[in-house]
Amino acid sequence: QCVTTAMSKFTLYGNNFSQPSRAVYWLLKEAKVDFEYKELDLFKGEQKSPEVLAISPLGNIPCAVDGDLKLFESGAILQYICNKFGIADHWYPKDVATRAKVDMYMQFHNTLRKGVPFQFYSFFAPNFGMSANAEKKEQGKQDSMMALKVIEEVFLASSKFIAGAEPSIADLQCYNEILLLNCSAEFDMKAFPKILAWQTEVEKLSACAETCANILGMFPKTA
């Protein structure tokens, strides 16, 4: 049964190509929150429309509206959903130490996002007629490798998921961020066996297939 609000539906603005958008959409689906989703066409600049800029002043997505509350920044939106809708505790645990692990990863996530240029210049630039930039692509690759090493050796050193035995919003953020690295022949994910095993566990979550079908349909995983 869906969780509903007493006021208007929670509304999420995003795009399926956006890793942070997928993370928020996925959580809402896992938690069975009754929400409205507005897919924005980034190539038409819909993220810069007056409607979106009134919520997210720089036009960054995802952003969301819940009643009179306007939210931007994916981490804040994920935390709000957990706090507002009374969903399963493991997504954002009340236990102080376990929550600290989730929060620590969510801060570290900005380091992982430094690798975005590798994905952009590997997948989106060539498919949408944009200019290549080999230097930025290579730097993004190196930044991704550095961040994945920390995830492999620290966050997943002794636990099934990032913060413990059950999935949290940290796992949704991380999984979506590195998903396309599995689709590049230039990137060897076999160097990170714990991450590969963790990905298999995350992919068992009920909303994974629906959330990631579009992006993987366009960029299939390599063997």
mmCIF file with all atom_site columns, C-alpha atoms in Angstrom:
data_model
loop_
_atom_site.group_PDB
_atom_site.id
_atom_site.type_symbol
_atom_site.label_atom_id
_atom_site.label_alt_id
_atom_site.label_comp_id
_atom_site.label_asym_id
_atom_site.label_entity_id
_atom_site.label_seq_id
_atom_site.pdbx_PDB_ins_code
_atom_site.Cartn_x
_atom_site.Cartn_y
_atom_site.Cartn_z
_atom_site.occupancy
_atom_site.B_iso_or_equiv
_atom_site.pdbx_formal_charge
_atom_site.auth_seq_id
_atom_site.auth_comp_id
_atom_site.auth_asym_id
_atom_site.auth_atom_id
_atom_site.pdbx_PDB_model_num
ATOM 1   C CA . GLN A 1 1   ? 0.000  0.000  0.000   1.00 0.00 ? 1   GLN A CA 1
ATOM 2   C CA . CYS A 1 2   ? 1.325  3.419  -0.966  1.00 0.00 ? 2   CYS A CA 1
ATOM 3   C CA . VAL A 1 3   ? 2.281  6.006  1.628   1.00 0.00 ? 3   VAL A CA 1
ATOM 4   C CA . THR A 1 4   ? 0.380  9.236  0.975   1.00 0.00 ? 4   THR A CA 1
ATOM 5   C CA . THR A 1 5   ? 0.594  12.769 2.320   1.00 0.00 ? 5   THR A CA 1
ATOM 6   C CA . ALA A 1 6   ? -2.288 14.722 3.755   1.00 0.00 ? 6   ALA A CA 1
ATOM 7   C CA . MET A 1 7   ? -1.590 17.516 1.291   1.00 0.00 ? 7   MET A CA 1
ATOM 8   C CA . SER A 1 8   ? -0.770 17.422 -2.399  1.00 0.00 ? 8   SER A CA 1
ATOM 9   C CA . LYS A 1 9   ? 1.410  14.660 -3.782  1.00 0.00 ? 9   LYS A CA 1
ATOM 10  C CA . PHE A 1 10  ? 5.160  14.808 -3.411  1.00 0.00 ? 10  PHE A CA 1
ATOM 11  C CA . THR A 1 11  ? 6.416  15.883 -6.860  1.00 0.00 ? 11  THR A CA 1
ATOM 12  C CA . LEU A 1 12  ? 9.854  14.957 -8.202  1.00 0.00 ? 12  LEU A CA 1
ATOM 13  C CA . TYR A 1 13  ? 11.464 16.718 -11.165 1.00 0.00 ? 13  TYR A CA 1
ATOM 14  C CA . GLY A 1 14  ? 14.285 14.799 -12.795 1.00 0.00 ? 14  GLY A CA 1
ATOM 15  C CA . ASN A 1 15  ? 15.754 13.020 -15.790 1.00 0.00 ? 15  ASN A CA 1
ATOM 16  C CA . ASN A 1 16  ? 16.607 9.338  -16.078 1.00 0.00 ? 16  ASN A CA 1
ATOM 17  C CA . PHE A 1 17  ? 20.064 10.128 -17.475 1.00 0.00 ? 17  PHE A CA 1
ATOM 18  C CA . SER A 1 18  ? 20.803 11.965 -14.216 1.00 0.00 ? 18  SER A CA 1
ATOM 19  C CA . GLN A 1 19  ? 22.394 9.704  -11.609 1.00 0.00 ? 19  GLN A CA 1
ATOM 20  C CA . PRO A 1 20  ? 21.058 11.735 -8.645  1.00 0.00 ? 20  PRO A CA 1
ATOM 21  C CA . SER A 1 21  ? 17.573 11.787 -10.190 1.00 0.00 ? 21  SER A CA 1
ATOM 22  C CA . ARG A 1 22  ? 17.571 8.006  -10.467 1.00 0.00 ? 22  ARG A CA 1
ATOM 23  C CA . ALA A 1 23  ? 18.613 7.627  -6.836  1.00 0.00 ? 23  ALA A CA 1
ATOM 24  C CA . VAL A 1 24  ? 15.670 9.705  -5.578  1.00 0.00 ? 24  VAL A CA 1
ATOM 25  C CA . TYR A 1 25  ? 13.173 8.068  -7.961  1.00 0.00 ? 25  TYR A CA 1
ATOM 26  C CA . TRP A 1 26  ? 14.396 4.628  -6.857  1.00 0.00 ? 26  TRP A CA 1
ATOM 27  C CA . LEU A 1 27  ? 13.927 5.408  -3.150  1.00 0.00 ? 27  LEU A CA 1
ATOM 28  C CA . LEU A 1 28  ? 10.401 6.677  -3.730  1.00 0.00 ? 28  LEU A CA 1
ATOM 29  C CA . LYS A 1 29  ? 9.562  3.468  -5.566  1.00 0.00 ? 29  LYS A CA 1
ATOM 30  C CA . GLU A 1 30  ? 11.166 1.223  -2.924  1.00 0.00 ? 30  GLU A CA 1
ATOM 31  C CA . ALA A 1 31  ? 9.258  3.050  -0.190  1.00 0.00 ? 31  ALA A CA 1
ATOM 32  C CA . LYS A 1 32  ? 5.980  2.946  -2.147  1.00 0.00 ? 32  LYS A CA 1
ATOM 33  C CA . VAL A 1 33  ? 5.470  6.680  -1.713  1.00 0.00 ? 33  VAL A CA 1
ATOM 34  C CA . ASP A 1 34  ? 2.578  8.004  -3.796  1.00 0.00 ? 34  ASP A CA 1
ATOM 35  C CA . PHE A 1 35  ? 4.316  10.687 -5.868  1.00 0.00 ? 35  PHE A CA 1
ATOM 36  C CA . GLU A 1 36  ? 4.157  12.556 -9.150  1.00 0.00 ? 36  GLU A CA 1
ATOM 37  C CA . TYR A 1 37  ? 7.169  12.409 -11.446 1.00 0.00 ? 37  TYR A CA 1
ATOM 38  C CA . LYS A 1 38  ? 8.009  15.036 -14.053 1.00 0.00 ? 38  LYS A CA 1
ATOM 39  C CA . GLU A 1 39  ? 10.662 13.909 -16.547 1.00 0.00 ? 39  GLU A CA 1
ATOM 40  C CA . LEU A 1 40  ? 12.519 16.954 -17.843 1.00 0.00 ? 40  LEU A CA 1
ATOM 41  C CA . ASP A 1 41  ? 13.993 17.098 -21.341 1.00 0.00 ? 41  ASP A CA 1
ATOM 42  C CA . LEU A 1 42  ? 17.483 18.441 -20.685 1.00 0.00 ? 42  LEU A CA 1
ATOM 43  C CA . PHE A 1 43  ? 18.209 18.965 -24.365 1.00 0.00 ? 43  PHE A CA 1
ATOM 44  C CA . LYS A 1 44  ? 15.226 21.289 -24.605 1.00 0.00 ? 44  LYS A CA 1
ATOM 45  C CA . GLY A 1 45  ? 16.420 23.131 -21.504 1.00 0.00 ? 45  GLY A CA 1
ATOM 46  C CA . GLU A 1 46  ? 13.348 22.277 -19.448 1.00 0.00 ? 46  GLU A CA 1
ATOM 47  C CA . GLN A 1 47  ? 15.507 22.289 -16.313 1.00 0.00 ? 47  GLN A CA 1
ATOM 48  C CA . LYS A 1 48  ? 15.884 26.060 -16.830 1.00 0.00 ? 48  LYS A CA 1
ATOM 49  C CA . SER A 1 49  ? 12.151 26.728 -17.107 1.00 0.00 ? 49  SER A CA 1
ATOM 50  C CA . PRO A 1 50  ? 10.587 29.235 -14.689 1.00 0.00 ? 50  PRO A CA 1
ATOM 51  C CA . GLU A 1 51  ? 8.734  26.366 -12.971 1.00 0.00 ? 51  GLU A CA 1
ATOM 52  C CA . VAL A 1 52  ? 11.954 24.501 -12.188 1.00 0.00 ? 52  VAL A CA 1
ATOM 53  C CA . LEU A 1 53  ? 14.040 27.593 -11.373 1.00 0.00 ? 53  LEU A CA 1
ATOM 54  C CA . ALA A 1 54  ? 11.424 28.552 -8.777  1.00 0.00 ? 54  ALA A CA 1
ATOM 55  C CA . ILE A 1 55  ? 12.368 25.304 -6.995  1.00 0.00 ? 55  ILE A CA 1
ATOM 56  C CA . SER A 1 56  ? 16.044 24.885 -7.868  1.00 0.00 ? 56  SER A CA 1
ATOM 57  C CA . PRO A 1 57  ? 17.613 28.321 -8.450  1.00 0.00 ? 57  PRO A CA 1
ATOM 58  C CA . LEU A 1 58  ? 20.479 27.009 -10.605 1.00 0.00 ? 58  LEU A CA 1
ATOM 59  C CA . GLY A 1 59  ? 18.283 24.586 -12.538 1.00 0.00 ? 59  GLY A CA 1
ATOM 60  C CA . ASN A 1 60  ? 20.018 21.560 -11.055 1.00 0.00 ? 60  ASN A CA 1
ATOM 61  C CA . ILE A 1 61  ? 18.089 18.305 -10.863 1.00 0.00 ? 61  ILE A CA 1
ATOM 62  C CA . PRO A 1 62  ? 16.610 16.487 -9.131  1.00 0.00 ? 62  PRO A CA 1
ATOM 63  C CA . CYS A 1 63  ? 14.410 18.914 -7.286  1.00 0.00 ? 63  CYS A CA 1
ATOM 64  C CA . ALA A 1 64  ? 11.115 18.362 -5.545  1.00 0.00 ? 64  ALA A CA 1
ATOM 65  C CA . VAL A 1 65  ? 8.024  19.962 -4.081  1.00 0.00 ? 65  VAL A CA 1
ATOM 66  C CA . ASP A 1 66  ? 6.063  18.696 -1.097  1.00 0.00 ? 66  ASP A CA 1
ATOM 67  C CA . GLY A 1 67  ? 3.199  21.027 -0.262  1.00 0.00 ? 67  GLY A CA 1
ATOM 68  C CA . ASP A 1 68  ? 4.771  24.442 0.271   1.00 0.00 ? 68  ASP A CA 1
ATOM 69  C CA . LEU A 1 69  ? 8.261  23.002 0.696   1.00 0.00 ? 69  LEU A CA 1
ATOM 70  C CA . LYS A 1 70  ? 10.708 23.270 -2.225  1.00 0.00 ? 70  LYS A CA 1
ATOM 71  C CA . LEU A 1 71  ? 13.781 21.065 -2.214  1.00 0.00 ? 71  LEU A CA 1
ATOM 72  C CA . PHE A 1 72  ? 16.934 20.739 -4.278  1.00 0.00 ? 72  PHE A CA 1
ATOM 73  C CA . GLU A 1 73  ? 20.176 18.752 -3.781  1.00 0.00 ? 73  GLU A CA 1
ATOM 74  C CA . SER A 1 74  ? 19.634 15.009 -4.075  1.00 0.00 ? 74  SER A CA 1
ATOM 75  C CA . GLY A 1 75  ? 21.148 14.102 -0.716  1.00 0.00 ? 75  GLY A CA 1
ATOM 76  C CA . ALA A 1 76  ? 18.812 16.466 1.108   1.00 0.00 ? 76  ALA A CA 1
ATOM 77  C CA . ILE A 1 77  ? 15.826 15.116 -0.835  1.00 0.00 ? 77  ILE A CA 1
ATOM 78  C CA . LEU A 1 78  ? 16.748 11.511 0.003   1.00 0.00 ? 78  LEU A CA 1
ATOM 79  C CA . GLN A 1 79  ? 17.071 12.350 3.687   1.00 0.00 ? 79  GLN A CA 1
ATOM 80  C CA . TYR A 1 80  ? 13.789 14.266 3.665   1.00 0.00 ? 80  TYR A CA 1
ATOM 81  C CA . ILE A 1 81  ? 11.912 11.334 2.135   1.00 0.00 ? 81  ILE A CA 1
ATOM 82  C CA . CYS A 1 82  ? 13.243 9.033  4.851   1.00 0.00 ? 82  CYS A CA 1
ATOM 83  C CA . ASN A 1 83  ? 12.363 11.483 7.610   1.00 0.00 ? 83  ASN A CA 1
ATOM 84  C CA . LYS A 1 84  ? 8.947  12.469 6.245   1.00 0.00 ? 84  LYS A CA 1
ATOM 85  C CA . PHE A 1 85  ? 7.345  9.257  5.072   1.00 0.00 ? 85  PHE A CA 1
ATOM 86  C CA . GLY A 1 86  ? 8.229  6.855  7.876   1.00 0.00 ? 86  GLY A CA 1
ATOM 87  C CA . ILE A 1 87  ? 9.834  4.307  5.568   1.00 0.00 ? 87  ILE A CA 1
ATOM 88  C CA . ALA A 1 88  ? 11.923 1.318  6.651   1.00 0.00 ? 88  ALA A CA 1
ATOM 89  C CA . ASP A 1 89  ? 14.617 2.414  9.081   1.00 0.00 ? 89  ASP A CA 1
ATOM 90  C CA . HIS A 1 90  ? 17.498 0.821  7.174   1.00 0.00 ? 90  HIS A CA 1
ATOM 91  C CA . TRP A 1 91  ? 17.268 3.433  4.423   1.00 0.00 ? 91  TRP A CA 1
ATOM 92  C CA . TYR A 1 92  ? 18.440 6.158  6.831   1.00 0.00 ? 92  TYR A CA 1
ATOM 93  C CA . PRO A 1 93  ? 19.013 4.470  10.204  1.00 0.00 ? 93  PRO A CA 1
ATOM 94  C CA . LYS A 1 94  ? 18.133 6.159  13.483  1.00 0.00 ? 94  LYS A CA 1
ATOM 95  C CA . ASP A 1 95  ? 21.065 4.424  15.162  1.00 0.00 ? 95  ASP A CA 1
ATOM 96  C CA . VAL A 1 96  ? 23.634 7.211  15.497  1.00 0.00 ? 96  VAL A CA 1
ATOM 97  C CA . ALA A 1 97  ? 26.694 5.190  14.492  1.00 0.00 ? 97  ALA A CA 1
ATOM 98  C CA . THR A 1 98  ? 25.030 3.574  11.482  1.00 0.00 ? 98  THR A CA 1
ATOM 99  C CA . ARG A 1 99  ? 23.572 6.884  10.319  1.00 0.00 ? 99  ARG A CA 1
ATOM 100 C CA . ALA A 1 100 ? 27.036 8.409  10.631  1.00 0.00 ? 100 ALA A CA 1
ATOM 101 C CA . LYS A 1 101 ? 28.303 5.830  8.134   1.00 0.00 ? 101 LYS A CA 1
ATOM 102 C CA . VAL A 1 102 ? 25.537 6.800  5.706   1.00 0.00 ? 102 VAL A CA 1
ATOM 103 C CA . ASP A 1 103 ? 26.279 10.489 6.192   1.00 0.00 ? 103 ASP A CA 1
ATOM 104 C CA . MET A 1 104 ? 30.012 9.898  5.764   1.00 0.00 ? 104 MET A CA 1
ATOM 105 C CA . TYR A 1 105 ? 29.448 8.220  2.418   1.00 0.00 ? 105 TYR A CA 1
ATOM 106 C CA . MET A 1 106 ? 27.063 10.973 1.319   1.00 0.00 ? 106 MET A CA 1
ATOM 107 C CA . GLN A 1 107 ? 29.804 13.522 1.964   1.00 0.00 ? 107 GLN A CA 1
ATOM 108 C CA . PHE A 1 108 ? 32.339 11.314 0.174   1.00 0.00 ? 108 PHE A CA 1
ATOM 109 C CA . HIS A 1 109 ? 29.962 11.012 -2.764  1.00 0.00 ? 109 HIS A CA 1
ATOM 110 C CA . ASN A 1 110 ? 31.167 14.398 -4.007  1.00 0.00 ? 110 ASN A CA 1
ATOM 111 C CA . THR A 1 111 ? 34.601 12.816 -4.465  1.00 0.00 ? 111 THR A CA 1
ATOM 112 C CA . LEU A 1 112 ? 33.097 10.036 -6.579  1.00 0.00 ? 112 LEU A CA 1
ATOM 113 C CA . ARG A 1 113 ? 31.269 12.605 -8.696  1.00 0.00 ? 113 ARG A CA 1
ATOM 114 C CA . LYS A 1 114 ? 34.607 14.090 -9.772  1.00 0.00 ? 114 LYS A CA 1
ATOM 115 C CA . GLY A 1 115 ? 34.734 11.140 -12.168 1.00 0.00 ? 115 GLY A CA 1
ATOM 116 C CA . VAL A 1 116 ? 31.612 12.261 -14.063 1.00 0.00 ? 116 VAL A CA 1
ATOM 117 C CA . PRO A 1 117 ? 33.623 13.676 -17.037 1.00 0.00 ? 117 PRO A CA 1
ATOM 118 C CA . PHE A 1 118 ? 34.778 10.140 -17.895 1.00 0.00 ? 118 PHE A CA 1
ATOM 119 C CA . GLN A 1 119 ? 31.178 8.985  -18.227 1.00 0.00 ? 119 GLN A CA 1
ATOM 120 C CA . PHE A 1 120 ? 30.103 12.148 -20.016 1.00 0.00 ? 120 PHE A CA 1
ATOM 121 C CA . TYR A 1 121 ? 32.823 11.983 -22.666 1.00 0.00 ? 121 TYR A CA 1
ATOM 122 C CA . SER A 1 122 ? 32.544 8.180  -22.978 1.00 0.00 ? 122 SER A CA 1
ATOM 123 C CA . PHE A 1 123 ? 28.790 7.955  -23.471 1.00 0.00 ? 123 PHE A CA 1
ATOM 124 C CA . PHE A 1 124 ? 26.883 11.205 -23.860 1.00 0.00 ? 124 PHE A CA 1
ATOM 125 C CA . ALA A 1 125 ? 29.232 13.385 -25.889 1.00 0.00 ? 125 ALA A CA 1
ATOM 126 C CA . PRO A 1 126 ? 29.692 10.896 -28.766 1.00 0.00 ? 126 PRO A CA 1
ATOM 127 C CA . ASN A 1 127 ? 26.005 9.943  -28.824 1.00 0.00 ? 127 ASN A CA 1
ATOM 128 C CA . PHE A 1 128 ? 24.658 13.477 -28.821 1.00 0.00 ? 128 PHE A CA 1
ATOM 129 C CA . GLY A 1 129 ? 27.081 15.196 -31.184 1.00 0.00 ? 129 GLY A CA 1
ATOM 130 C CA . MET A 1 130 ? 29.148 16.986 -28.537 1.00 0.00 ? 130 MET A CA 1
ATOM 131 C CA . SER A 1 131 ? 32.863 17.720 -28.732 1.00 0.00 ? 131 SER A CA 1
ATOM 132 C CA . ALA A 1 132 ? 35.364 15.264 -27.280 1.00 0.00 ? 132 ALA A CA 1
ATOM 133 C CA . ASN A 1 133 ? 37.851 16.196 -24.574 1.00 0.00 ? 133 ASN A CA 1
ATOM 134 C CA . ALA A 1 134 ? 40.436 13.481 -24.053 1.00 0.00 ? 134 ALA A CA 1
ATOM 135 C CA . GLU A 1 135 ? 42.157 15.286 -21.182 1.00 0.00 ? 135 GLU A CA 1
ATOM 136 C CA . LYS A 1 136 ? 38.993 15.725 -19.113 1.00 0.00 ? 136 LYS A CA 1
ATOM 137 C CA . LYS A 1 137 ? 37.914 12.178 -19.919 1.00 0.00 ? 137 LYS A CA 1
ATOM 138 C CA . GLU A 1 138 ? 41.218 10.725 -18.688 1.00 0.00 ? 138 GLU A CA 1
ATOM 139 C CA . GLN A 1 139 ? 41.188 12.853 -15.541 1.00 0.00 ? 139 GLN A CA 1
ATOM 140 C CA . GLY A 1 140 ? 37.649 11.680 -14.855 1.00 0.00 ? 140 GLY A CA 1
ATOM 141 C CA . LYS A 1 141 ? 38.802 8.093  -15.247 1.00 0.00 ? 141 LYS A CA 1
ATOM 142 C CA . GLN A 1 142 ? 41.626 8.591  -12.758 1.00 0.00 ? 142 GLN A CA 1
ATOM 143 C CA . ASP A 1 143 ? 39.287 10.314 -10.295 1.00 0.00 ? 143 ASP A CA 1
ATOM 144 C CA . SER A 1 144 ? 36.831 7.424  -10.617 1.00 0.00 ? 144 SER A CA 1
ATOM 145 C CA . MET A 1 145 ? 39.565 4.863  -9.959  1.00 0.00 ? 145 MET A CA 1
ATOM 146 C CA . MET A 1 146 ? 40.686 6.714  -6.831  1.00 0.00 ? 146 MET A CA 1
ATOM 147 C CA . ALA A 1 147 ? 37.147 6.941  -5.449  1.00 0.00 ? 147 ALA A CA 1
ATOM 148 C CA . LEU A 1 148 ? 36.319 3.309  -6.241  1.00 0.00 ? 148 LEU A CA 1
ATOM 149 C CA . LYS A 1 149 ? 39.459 2.203  -4.400  1.00 0.00 ? 149 LYS A CA 1
ATOM 150 C CA . VAL A 1 150 ? 38.139 3.908  -1.247  1.00 0.00 ? 150 VAL A CA 1
ATOM 151 C CA . ILE A 1 151 ? 34.689 2.360  -1.688  1.00 0.00 ? 151 ILE A CA 1
ATOM 152 C CA . GLU A 1 152 ? 36.272 -1.080 -2.180  1.00 0.00 ? 152 GLU A CA 1
ATOM 153 C CA . GLU A 1 153 ? 38.754 -0.872 0.691   1.00 0.00 ? 153 GLU A CA 1
ATOM 154 C CA . VAL A 1 154 ? 36.851 1.239  3.224   1.00 0.00 ? 154 VAL A CA 1
ATOM 155 C CA . PHE A 1 155 ? 33.097 1.399  2.751   1.00 0.00 ? 155 PHE A CA 1
ATOM 156 C CA . LEU A 1 156 ? 32.712 -2.220 1.617   1.00 0.00 ? 156 LEU A CA 1
ATOM 157 C CA . ALA A 1 157 ? 35.676 -3.632 3.514   1.00 0.00 ? 157 ALA A CA 1
ATOM 158 C CA . SER A 1 158 ? 33.583 -5.692 5.912   1.00 0.00 ? 158 SER A CA 1
ATOM 159 C CA . SER A 1 159 ? 29.928 -5.123 5.120   1.00 0.00 ? 159 SER A CA 1
ATOM 160 C CA . LYS A 1 160 ? 27.399 -6.266 2.535   1.00 0.00 ? 160 LYS A CA 1
ATOM 161 C CA . PHE A 1 161 ? 26.194 -2.712 1.908   1.00 0.00 ? 161 PHE A CA 1
ATOM 162 C CA . ILE A 1 162 ? 27.863 0.648  2.424   1.00 0.00 ? 162 ILE A CA 1
ATOM 163 C CA . ALA A 1 163 ? 26.618 1.210  5.965   1.00 0.00 ? 163 ALA A CA 1
ATOM 164 C CA . GLY A 1 164 ? 26.042 -2.359 7.118   1.00 0.00 ? 164 GLY A CA 1
ATOM 165 C CA . ALA A 1 165 ? 23.943 -5.435 6.447   1.00 0.00 ? 165 ALA A CA 1
ATOM 166 C CA . GLU A 1 166 ? 21.020 -3.637 4.789   1.00 0.00 ? 166 GLU A CA 1
ATOM 167 C CA . PRO A 1 167 ? 20.758 -1.093 1.950   1.00 0.00 ? 167 PRO A CA 1
ATOM 168 C CA . SER A 1 168 ? 20.575 2.624  2.655   1.00 0.00 ? 168 SER A CA 1
ATOM 169 C CA . ILE A 1 169 ? 20.244 5.801  0.631   1.00 0.00 ? 169 ILE A CA 1
ATOM 170 C CA . ALA A 1 170 ? 24.047 5.768  0.379   1.00 0.00 ? 170 ALA A CA 1
ATOM 171 C CA . ASP A 1 171 ? 23.843 2.604  -1.722  1.00 0.00 ? 171 ASP A CA 1
ATOM 172 C CA . LEU A 1 172 ? 21.310 4.153  -4.094  1.00 0.00 ? 172 LEU A CA 1
ATOM 173 C CA . GLN A 1 173 ? 23.522 7.205  -4.578  1.00 0.00 ? 173 GLN A CA 1
ATOM 174 C CA . CYS A 1 174 ? 26.651 5.145  -5.150  1.00 0.00 ? 174 CYS A CA 1
ATOM 175 C CA . TYR A 1 175 ? 25.119 2.506  -7.420  1.00 0.00 ? 175 TYR A CA 1
ATOM 176 C CA . ASN A 1 176 ? 23.652 5.046  -9.813  1.00 0.00 ? 176 ASN A CA 1
ATOM 177 C CA . GLU A 1 177 ? 26.864 7.032  -9.911  1.00 0.00 ? 177 GLU A CA 1
ATOM 178 C CA . ILE A 1 178 ? 29.020 4.113  -11.019 1.00 0.00 ? 178 ILE A CA 1
ATOM 179 C CA . LEU A 1 179 ? 26.460 2.214  -13.105 1.00 0.00 ? 179 LEU A CA 1
ATOM 180 C CA . LEU A 1 180 ? 27.812 3.323  -16.477 1.00 0.00 ? 180 LEU A CA 1
ATOM 181 C CA . LEU A 1 181 ? 31.376 2.360  -15.567 1.00 0.00 ? 181 LEU A CA 1
ATOM 182 C CA . ASN A 1 182 ? 30.153 -1.216 -16.080 1.00 0.00 ? 182 ASN A CA 1
ATOM 183 C CA . CYS A 1 183 ? 29.254 -0.268 -19.651 1.00 0.00 ? 183 CYS A CA 1
ATOM 184 C CA . SER A 1 184 ? 32.693 0.954  -20.729 1.00 0.00 ? 184 SER A CA 1
ATOM 185 C CA . ALA A 1 185 ? 35.265 -1.298 -22.381 1.00 0.00 ? 185 ALA A CA 1
ATOM 186 C CA . GLU A 1 186 ? 37.878 1.216  -21.178 1.00 0.00 ? 186 GLU A CA 1
ATOM 187 C CA . PHE A 1 187 ? 37.108 0.652  -17.504 1.00 0.00 ? 187 PHE A CA 1
ATOM 188 C CA . ASP A 1 188 ? 37.939 -2.634 -15.765 1.00 0.00 ? 188 ASP A CA 1
ATOM 189 C CA . MET A 1 189 ? 35.482 -3.146 -12.922 1.00 0.00 ? 189 MET A CA 1
ATOM 190 C CA . LYS A 1 190 ? 37.021 -6.583 -12.247 1.00 0.00 ? 190 LYS A CA 1
ATOM 191 C CA . ALA A 1 191 ? 39.671 -4.710 -10.283 1.00 0.00 ? 191 ALA A CA 1
ATOM 192 C CA . PHE A 1 192 ? 36.986 -4.114 -7.641  1.00 0.00 ? 192 PHE A CA 1
ATOM 193 C CA . PRO A 1 193 ? 35.528 -7.519 -6.673  1.00 0.00 ? 193 PRO A CA 1
ATOM 194 C CA . LYS A 1 194 ? 33.760 -6.239 -3.544  1.00 0.00 ? 194 LYS A CA 1
ATOM 195 C CA . ILE A 1 195 ? 32.029 -3.547 -5.572  1.00 0.00 ? 195 ILE A CA 1
ATOM 196 C CA . LEU A 1 196 ? 30.938 -6.133 -8.132  1.00 0.00 ? 196 LEU A CA 1
ATOM 197 C CA . ALA A 1 197 ? 29.495 -8.344 -5.381  1.00 0.00 ? 197 ALA A CA 1
ATOM 198 C CA . TRP A 1 198 ? 27.794 -5.309 -3.802  1.00 0.00 ? 198 TRP A CA 1
ATOM 199 C CA . GLN A 1 199 ? 26.271 -4.308 -7.150  1.00 0.00 ? 199 GLN A CA 1
ATOM 200 C CA . THR A 1 200 ? 24.737 -7.769 -7.437  1.00 0.00 ? 200 THR A CA 1
ATOM 201 C CA . GLU A 1 201 ? 23.070 -7.292 -4.061  1.00 0.00 ? 201 GLU A CA 1
ATOM 202 C CA . VAL A 1 202 ? 21.789 -3.811 -4.912  1.00 0.00 ? 202 VAL A CA 1
ATOM 203 C CA . GLU A 1 203 ? 20.346 -5.141 -8.176  1.00 0.00 ? 203 GLU A CA 1
ATOM 204 C CA . LYS A 1 204 ? 18.095 -7.476 -6.157  1.00 0.00 ? 204 LYS A CA 1
ATOM 205 C CA . LEU A 1 205 ? 16.138 -4.469 -4.851  1.00 0.00 ? 205 LEU A CA 1
ATOM 206 C CA . SER A 1 206 ? 12.624 -4.353 -6.226  1.00 0.00 ? 206 SER A CA 1
ATOM 207 C CA . ALA A 1 207 ? 12.821 -1.002 -8.031  1.00 0.00 ? 207 ALA A CA 1
ATOM 208 C CA . CYS A 1 208 ? 16.245 -1.478 -9.620  1.00 0.00 ? 208 CYS A CA 1
ATOM 209 C CA . ALA A 1 209 ? 15.056 -2.815 -12.961 1.00 0.00 ? 209 ALA A CA 1
ATOM 210 C CA . GLU A 1 210 ? 12.453 -0.106 -13.479 1.00 0.00 ? 210 GLU A CA 1
ATOM 211 C CA . THR A 1 211 ? 14.805 2.690  -12.432 1.00 0.00 ? 211 THR A CA 1
ATOM 212 C CA . CYS A 1 212 ? 17.749 1.623  -14.569 1.00 0.00 ? 212 CYS A CA 1
ATOM 213 C CA . ALA A 1 213 ? 16.061 0.029  -17.593 1.00 0.00 ? 213 ALA A CA 1
ATOM 214 C CA . ASN A 1 214 ? 16.191 3.145  -19.758 1.00 0.00 ? 214 ASN A CA 1
ATOM 215 C CA . ILE A 1 215 ? 19.848 3.988  -19.204 1.00 0.00 ? 215 ILE A CA 1
ATOM 216 C CA . LEU A 1 216 ? 20.970 0.357  -19.605 1.00 0.00 ? 216 LEU A CA 1
ATOM 217 C CA . GLY A 1 217 ? 18.817 0.007  -22.687 1.00 0.00 ? 217 GLY A CA 1
ATOM 218 C CA . MET A 1 218 ? 20.830 2.786  -24.282 1.00 0.00 ? 218 MET A CA 1
ATOM 219 C CA . PHE A 1 219 ? 24.225 1.789  -22.878 1.00 0.00 ? 219 PHE A CA 1
ATOM 220 C CA . PRO A 1 220 ? 24.285 -1.989 -22.171 1.00 0.00 ? 220 PRO A CA 1
ATOM 221 C CA . LYS A 1 221 ? 26.743 -3.437 -19.691 1.00 0.00 ? 221 LYS A CA 1
ATOM 222 C CA . THR A 1 222 ? 29.917 -4.977 -21.091 1.00 0.00 ? 222 THR A CA 1
ATOM 223 C CA . ALA A 1 223 ? 30.646 -8.618 -20.278 1.00 0.00 ? 223 ALA A CA 1
#
